[in-house]
Amino acid sequence: MLLRVGCVCKKGHRFLLRAFSCGVAMAKSKFEYVRNFETDDTCLRNCYIVVRLDGRNFHKFSEQHGFVKPNDERALALMARSAGCVMEQLDDVCVAYGQSDEFSFVFKRSTNWFKRRASKLMTHVASQFSSSFVFFWGEYFTHQPLLYPPSFDGRVVLYPSNHNLRDYLSWRQADCHINNQYNTVFWALVQKGGLSTTQAEERLKGTVAADKNEILFSEFNINYNEEPQLYRKGSTLIWDTTEEVTTKKVKPPNQSEREVHKTRIRRKITTHHCDVIGNQFWEEHPDILESD
Ligand code: GTP
Ligand code: MG
């Protein structure tokens, strides 16, 4: 028997459903109550929403895919490319920062994307990032096939002030510096100094930043401050606006042909490998943050 039932879809919109037997689809089923088990994860208003992704077990993943130690330019570029894809798809991300196998995405504090639902924001970011990482893999790792599907975990953190948000990004960049400095000396001792990994670990026990720089300089002629900014500072992606002028020839009736210039403001993502701890970057890009 054909029934026409007024029904609602997943999002609560009404629509007409054709059902071919009684009892198959009802406007409100007795099962509907389970929806109330869902928890409300709306992010507090006015806060920056930060989604941080981190590669799962990338210690092993990097070994198995022959990443250069301590920094693999291809891997870092692929991470930044995937982050750019996330920003293009979710353009309320005002800044993204990445280093090693992690990337943080900052949604502007006034965003209303996915009604500010944490799980929606986080899963969209994680899936867009992961699929982009796989999609673009071959462009960066031209001679290294992807051996298995990588994955990234995600978390959501809210920051209520510009000060807190800047401290968050500073924390990630300081982490990048500390890890990179350690890894640079560690792998110099192993690859150039002929030490085993255990010996290199022993050698670095109890050393401070200045000691590490001294080992690099005196033993390997490496000035840490001249190492690529990409490795020392990580990657910061922001939106930049550029003016694009196009010229078109038009010929109005009874007039001679003339050129018309049209100016369009285009948004495009730019990648920076600079300090984000000091004030300079924020003064040069005052549009990233909204006022407190
Ligand atoms: P979980 O995140 O807890 O799953 O573990 P993990 O193995 O991913 O470790 P973690 O996220 O703490 O650290 C990232 C790891 O990725 C580093 O310790 C490195 O082993 C590896 N890695 C990231 N970037 C590079 C790179 O450019 N070159 C190399 N050789 N390894 C990298
Ligand atoms: Mg990881």
CSV table of C-alpha atoms and ligand atoms in Angstrom, one decimal:
chain,number,residue,atom,x,y,z
A,1,MET,CA,0.0,0.0,0.0
A,2,LEU,CA,1.3,3.5,-0.9
A,3,LEU,CA,1.4,6.0,1.9
A,4,ARG,CA,2.3,9.6,1.7
A,5,VAL,CA,3.6,10.7,5.1
A,6,GLY,CA,4.7,14.2,6.2
A,7,CYS,CA,8.2,13.5,7.4
A,8,VAL,CA,11.3,15.2,8.6
A,9,CYS,CA,14.8,14.7,7.4
A,10,LYS,CA,18.0,14.4,9.5
A,11,LYS,CA,18.1,18.2,10.0
A,12,GLY,CA,14.5,18.5,10.9
A,13,HIS,CA,13.2,19.8,7.5
A,14,ARG,CA,9.7,18.6,6.6
A,15,PHE,CA,9.3,16.6,3.4
A,16,LEU,CA,6.8,14.2,1.9
A,17,LEU,CA,7.9,10.5,2.1
A,18,ARG,CA,6.4,7.8,-0.1
A,19,ALA,CA,6.4,4.6,2.0
A,20,PHE,CA,5.2,1.4,0.5
A,21,SER,CA,4.0,-0.3,3.6
A,22,CYS,CA,2.4,0.7,6.8
A,23,GLY,CA,4.7,1.2,9.8
A,24,VAL,CA,7.9,1.7,7.8
A,25,ALA,CA,8.4,5.4,8.3
A,26,MET,CA,6.5,7.5,10.8
A,27,ALA,CA,6.8,11.2,11.4
A,28,LYS,CA,8.0,10.6,15.0
A,29,SER,CA,9.1,7.1,15.6
A,30,LYS,CA,9.3,5.6,19.1
A,31,PHE,CA,13.1,5.5,18.6
A,32,GLU,CA,13.3,9.3,18.2
A,33,TYR,CA,14.0,9.8,21.9
A,34,VAL,CA,17.6,8.6,21.4
A,35,ARG,CA,18.4,11.9,19.8
A,36,ASN,CA,18.3,13.4,23.4
A,37,PHE,CA,21.4,11.4,24.3
A,38,GLU,CA,23.5,13.6,22.1
A,39,THR,CA,25.5,16.1,24.1
A,40,ASP,CA,25.7,19.8,23.3
A,41,ASP,CA,29.2,20.7,22.4
A,42,THR,CA,28.7,24.2,21.2
A,43,CYS,CA,31.8,26.3,21.7
A,44,LEU,CA,31.5,29.3,24.0
A,45,ARG,CA,30.9,32.5,22.1
A,46,ASN,CA,33.6,35.1,21.6
A,47,CYS,CA,36.4,32.6,22.0
A,48,TYR,CA,38.9,31.6,19.3
A,49,ILE,CA,38.3,28.0,18.5
A,50,VAL,CA,41.6,26.1,17.9
A,51,VAL,CA,41.6,22.7,16.3
A,52,ARG,CA,45.0,21.0,16.6
A,53,LEU,CA,45.7,17.9,14.6
A,54,ASP,CA,48.6,15.6,15.2
A,55,GLY,CA,49.9,12.7,13.0
A,56,ARG,CA,49.2,9.3,14.6
A,57,ASN,CA,52.4,7.4,15.2
A,58,PHE,CA,54.4,9.5,12.9
A,59,HIS,CA,57.6,8.3,14.4
A,60,LYS,CA,56.9,5.0,12.7
A,61,PHE,CA,55.2,6.5,9.6
A,62,SER,CA,58.3,8.8,8.9
A,63,GLU,CA,60.7,5.8,9.2
A,64,GLN,CA,58.6,3.6,6.9
A,65,HIS,CA,58.4,6.4,4.3
A,66,GLY,CA,62.0,7.3,4.4
A,67,PHE,CA,61.6,10.9,5.8
A,68,VAL,CA,64.9,12.8,5.8
A,69,LYS,CA,66.1,13.3,9.4
A,70,PRO,CA,65.6,15.5,11.3
A,71,ASN,CA,63.5,17.6,8.8
A,72,ASP,CA,62.0,16.4,5.6
A,73,GLU,CA,61.1,19.3,3.3
A,74,ARG,CA,58.6,17.2,1.3
A,75,ALA,CA,56.7,16.2,4.4
A,76,LEU,CA,56.6,19.7,5.8
A,77,ALA,CA,55.5,21.1,2.4
A,78,LEU,CA,52.8,18.4,2.2
A,79,MET,CA,51.6,19.3,5.6
A,80,ALA,CA,51.4,23.0,4.7
A,81,ARG,CA,49.6,22.2,1.4
A,82,SER,CA,47.0,20.1,3.3
A,83,ALA,CA,46.5,22.9,5.8
A,84,GLY,CA,46.0,25.3,2.9
A,85,CYS,CA,43.2,23.0,1.6
A,86,VAL,CA,41.5,23.1,5.0
A,87,MET,CA,41.6,26.9,5.0
A,88,GLU,CA,40.1,27.0,1.5
A,89,GLN,CA,37.3,24.8,2.5
A,90,LEU,CA,36.7,26.4,5.9
A,91,ASP,CA,37.5,30.0,5.3
A,92,ASP,CA,36.7,31.2,8.8
A,93,VAL,CA,40.1,29.9,9.8
A,94,CYS,CA,42.1,33.1,10.2
A,95,VAL,CA,45.5,31.6,10.9
A,96,ALA,CA,47.0,28.1,10.9
A,97,TYR,CA,50.4,27.1,12.4
A,98,GLY,CA,52.2,23.9,11.8
A,99,GLN,CA,55.5,22.1,12.7
A,100,SER,CA,56.6,18.5,12.6
A,101,ASP,CA,53.5,16.3,12.3
A,102,GLU,CA,51.0,18.8,13.8
A,103,PHE,CA,48.9,21.7,12.6
A,104,SER,CA,46.7,24.1,14.5
A,105,PHE,CA,43.8,25.9,12.9
A,106,VAL,CA,42.4,29.0,14.5
A,107,PHE,CA,38.8,29.8,13.8
A,108,LYS,CA,37.9,33.5,14.1
A,109,ARG,CA,36.2,34.2,17.4
A,110,SER,CA,33.0,35.4,15.7
A,111,THR,CA,32.7,32.2,13.5
A,112,ASN,CA,29.3,30.6,13.3
A,113,TRP,CA,30.5,27.7,11.1
A,114,PHE,CA,28.6,24.5,12.0
A,115,LYS,CA,26.9,26.5,14.8
A,116,ARG,CA,30.2,26.4,16.6
A,117,ARG,CA,29.8,22.7,17.3
A,118,ALA,CA,33.2,21.4,18.4
A,119,SER,CA,32.8,17.9,17.0
A,120,LYS,CA,31.7,19.1,13.6
A,121,LEU,CA,34.5,21.6,13.4
A,122,MET,CA,37.1,19.1,14.5
A,123,THR,CA,36.0,16.3,12.3
A,124,HIS,CA,35.7,18.5,9.2
A,125,VAL,CA,39.2,19.8,9.8
A,126,ALA,CA,40.7,16.3,10.4
A,127,SER,CA,39.0,14.7,7.5
A,128,GLN,CA,39.8,17.5,5.0
A,129,PHE,CA,43.4,17.5,6.2
A,130,SER,CA,43.8,13.7,6.0
A,131,SER,CA,42.3,13.4,2.6
A,132,SER,CA,44.4,16.3,1.3
A,133,PHE,CA,47.5,14.7,2.7
A,134,VAL,CA,46.8,11.5,0.8
A,135,PHE,CA,45.5,13.3,-2.3
A,136,PHE,CA,48.7,15.4,-2.7
A,137,TRP,CA,51.2,12.8,-1.4
A,138,GLY,CA,52.5,11.9,-4.9
A,139,GLU,CA,53.2,15.5,-5.8
A,140,TYR,CA,55.7,15.7,-2.9
A,141,PHE,CA,56.9,12.1,-2.6
A,142,THR,CA,57.5,11.4,-6.2
A,143,HIS,CA,59.5,8.2,-5.7
A,144,GLN,CA,58.0,7.0,-2.4
A,145,PRO,CA,54.6,5.3,-2.6
A,146,LEU,CA,52.2,5.8,0.3
A,147,LEU,CA,52.3,2.5,2.1
A,148,TYR,CA,49.2,2.8,4.2
A,149,PRO,CA,46.5,5.4,5.1
A,150,PRO,CA,47.9,7.9,7.6
A,151,SER,CA,45.6,9.4,10.3
A,152,PHE,CA,45.6,12.5,12.5
A,153,ASP,CA,44.0,13.0,15.9
A,154,GLY,CA,42.3,16.2,16.7
A,155,ARG,CA,41.4,18.3,19.7
A,156,VAL,CA,39.5,21.5,20.3
A,157,VAL,CA,40.7,24.2,22.7
A,158,LEU,CA,39.0,27.6,23.3
A,159,TYR,CA,41.0,30.8,23.9
A,160,PRO,CA,39.0,33.8,25.3
A,161,SER,CA,41.5,36.6,24.6
A,162,ASN,CA,44.0,37.7,22.0
A,163,HIS,CA,46.7,37.4,24.6
A,164,ASN,CA,45.8,33.7,25.3
A,165,LEU,CA,45.7,32.9,21.6
A,166,ARG,CA,49.0,34.5,21.0
A,167,ASP,CA,50.5,32.6,23.9
A,168,TYR,CA,49.1,29.4,22.5
A,169,LEU,CA,50.8,30.0,19.1
A,170,SER,CA,54.0,31.1,20.9
A,171,TRP,CA,53.9,27.8,22.9
A,172,ARG,CA,53.7,25.8,19.7
A,173,GLN,CA,56.5,27.8,18.0
A,174,ALA,CA,58.7,27.5,21.1
A,175,ASP,CA,58.1,23.7,21.0
A,176,CYS,CA,59.2,23.7,17.4
A,177,HIS,CA,62.4,25.5,18.3
A,178,ILE,CA,63.3,23.3,21.3
A,179,ASN,CA,62.6,20.1,19.4
A,180,ASN,CA,64.3,21.2,16.2
A,181,GLN,CA,67.4,22.4,18.0
A,182,TYR,CA,67.7,19.1,19.9
A,183,ASN,CA,67.1,17.1,16.7
A,184,THR,CA,69.6,19.1,14.7
A,185,VAL,CA,72.4,18.4,17.2
A,186,PHE,CA,71.3,14.8,17.8
A,187,TRP,CA,71.4,13.9,14.1
A,188,ALA,CA,74.6,15.8,13.5
A,189,LEU,CA,76.3,13.7,16.2
A,190,VAL,CA,74.9,10.5,14.7
A,191,GLN,CA,75.2,11.2,10.9
A,192,LYS,CA,78.3,13.4,10.9
A,193,GLY,CA,79.9,12.5,14.3
A,194,GLY,CA,79.6,8.8,14.0
A,195,LEU,CA,77.9,8.3,17.4
A,196,SER,CA,75.3,5.7,18.0
A,197,THR,CA,71.8,7.1,18.9
A,198,THR,CA,72.4,6.0,22.5
A,199,GLN,CA,75.7,7.8,22.6
A,200,ALA,CA,74.2,10.9,21.1
A,201,GLU,CA,71.5,10.9,23.7
A,202,GLU,CA,74.0,10.5,26.5
A,203,ARG,CA,76.1,13.4,25.1
A,204,LEU,CA,73.1,15.7,25.1
A,205,LYS,CA,71.9,14.9,28.6
A,206,GLY,CA,71.9,18.0,30.8
A,207,THR,CA,72.9,20.4,28.0
A,208,VAL,CA,71.2,23.8,27.6
A,209,ALA,CA,70.5,25.7,24.4
A,210,ALA,CA,73.9,27.4,24.4
A,211,ASP,CA,75.7,24.1,24.8
A,212,LYS,CA,73.9,22.6,21.8
A,213,ASN,CA,74.7,25.6,19.6
A,214,GLU,CA,78.3,25.3,20.7
A,215,ILE,CA,78.5,21.6,19.7
A,216,LEU,CA,76.9,22.4,16.4
A,217,PHE,CA,79.3,25.3,15.7
A,218,SER,CA,82.6,23.9,17.0
A,219,GLU,CA,82.2,20.3,15.9
A,220,PHE,CA,80.2,20.6,12.8
A,221,ASN,CA,80.6,24.2,11.6
A,222,ILE,CA,76.9,24.7,11.7
A,223,ASN,CA,75.4,28.0,12.9
A,224,TYR,CA,72.0,27.0,14.2
A,225,ASN,CA,70.6,30.5,13.5
A,226,GLU,CA,71.4,30.0,9.8
A,227,GLU,CA,69.4,26.8,9.6
A,228,PRO,CA,66.3,27.2,7.4
A,229,GLN,CA,63.5,29.3,8.9
A,230,LEU,CA,61.1,26.5,7.9
A,231,TYR,CA,62.7,24.2,10.3
A,232,ARG,CA,63.3,26.7,13.2
A,233,LYS,CA,60.0,28.6,13.0
A,234,GLY,CA,57.5,26.2,11.4
A,235,SER,CA,54.8,27.3,8.9
A,236,THR,CA,52.2,30.0,9.5
A,237,LEU,CA,49.4,30.3,7.0
A,238,ILE,CA,47.2,33.4,6.7
A,239,TRP,CA,44.8,35.1,4.3
A,240,ASP,CA,46.2,37.9,2.3
A,241,THR,CA,44.2,40.2,0.0
A,242,THR,CA,45.5,41.3,-3.4
A,243,GLU,CA,43.9,43.6,-5.9
A,244,GLU,CA,43.4,42.0,-9.3
A,245,VAL,CA,42.9,44.3,-12.2
A,246,THR,CA,41.3,42.9,-15.3
A,247,THR,CA,40.9,44.8,-18.6
A,248,LYS,CA,38.0,44.2,-20.9
A,249,LYS,CA,37.3,45.8,-24.3
A,250,VAL,CA,33.7,47.1,-24.6
A,251,LYS,CA,31.9,48.8,-27.5
A,252,PRO,CA,28.8,50.7,-26.5
A,253,PRO,CA,26.4,51.4,-29.4
A,254,ASN,CA,27.3,54.3,-31.6
A,255,GLN,CA,30.6,54.8,-29.7
A,256,SER,CA,34.1,53.6,-30.4
A,257,GLU,CA,35.6,50.6,-28.6
A,258,ARG,CA,37.3,51.4,-25.3
A,259,GLU,CA,39.0,49.5,-22.5
A,260,VAL,CA,37.3,49.1,-19.1
A,261,HIS,CA,39.4,48.2,-16.0
A,262,LYS,CA,37.8,46.2,-13.3
A,263,THR,CA,39.4,45.8,-9.8
A,264,ARG,CA,38.6,42.7,-7.8
A,265,ILE,CA,39.8,42.0,-4.3
A,266,ARG,CA,41.1,38.5,-4.1
A,267,ARG,CA,41.9,36.5,-1.0
A,268,LYS,CA,44.7,34.1,-1.1
A,269,ILE,CA,46.6,32.0,1.4
A,270,THR,CA,50.2,32.9,2.0
A,271,THR,CA,52.7,30.9,4.0
A,272,HIS,CA,55.3,32.4,6.3
A,273,HIS,CA,58.2,30.9,8.2
A,274,CYS,CA,58.7,33.7,10.6
A,275,ASP,CA,58.6,34.5,14.3
A,276,VAL,CA,55.1,34.7,15.7
A,277,ILE,CA,56.1,35.2,19.3
A,278,GLY,CA,57.2,38.8,19.0
A,279,ASN,CA,54.9,41.7,18.0
A,280,GLN,CA,56.2,42.3,14.5
A,281,PHE,CA,54.2,39.7,12.7
A,282,TRP,CA,51.0,40.8,14.4
A,283,GLU,CA,51.6,44.4,13.7
A,284,GLU,CA,52.3,43.6,10.1
A,285,HIS,CA,49.0,41.6,9.8
A,286,PRO,CA,46.5,43.5,12.0
A,287,ASP,CA,43.5,41.8,10.3
A,288,ILE,CA,44.2,38.3,11.6
A,289,LEU,CA,42.9,38.9,15.1
A,290,GLU,CA,39.6,40.5,16.1
A,291,SER,CA,39.7,43.0,19.0
A,292,ASP,CA,39.1,41.8,22.5
B,1,GTP,P1,51.6,10.2,18.5
B,1,GTP,O1,51.4,11.6,18.0
B,1,GTP,O2,51.4,10.1,20.0
B,1,GTP,O3,50.7,9.2,17.8
B,1,GTP,O4,53.1,9.8,18.3
B,1,GTP,P2,54.1,10.2,17.1
B,1,GTP,O5,55.0,9.1,16.8
B,1,GTP,O6,53.4,10.9,16.0
B,1,GTP,O7,55.0,11.3,17.9
B,1,GTP,P3,54.9,12.9,18.0
B,1,GTP,O8,53.7,13.4,17.4
B,1,GTP,O9,55.2,13.2,19.4
B,1,GTP,O10,56.2,13.4,17.1
B,1,GTP,C1,56.2,13.4,15.8
B,1,GTP,C2,57.2,12.5,15.2
B,1,GTP,O11,57.1,12.5,13.8
B,1,GTP,C3,58.6,12.9,15.5
B,1,GTP,O12,59.1,12.4,16.7
B,1,GTP,C4,59.4,12.3,14.3
B,1,GTP,O13,59.7,11.0,14.6
B,1,GTP,C5,58.4,12.3,13.2
B,1,GTP,N1,58.6,13.4,12.2
B,1,GTP,C6,57.9,14.5,12.1
B,1,GTP,N2,58.4,15.3,11.1
B,1,GTP,C7,59.5,14.7,10.7
B,1,GTP,C8,60.5,15.0,9.7
B,1,GTP,O14,60.4,16.1,9.0
B,1,GTP,N3,61.5,14.1,9.5
B,1,GTP,C9,61.5,13.0,10.2
B,1,GTP,N4,62.5,12.1,10.0
B,1,GTP,N5,60.6,12.6,11.1
B,1,GTP,C10,59.6,13.5,11.4
B,2,MG,MG,52.2,12.6,16.2
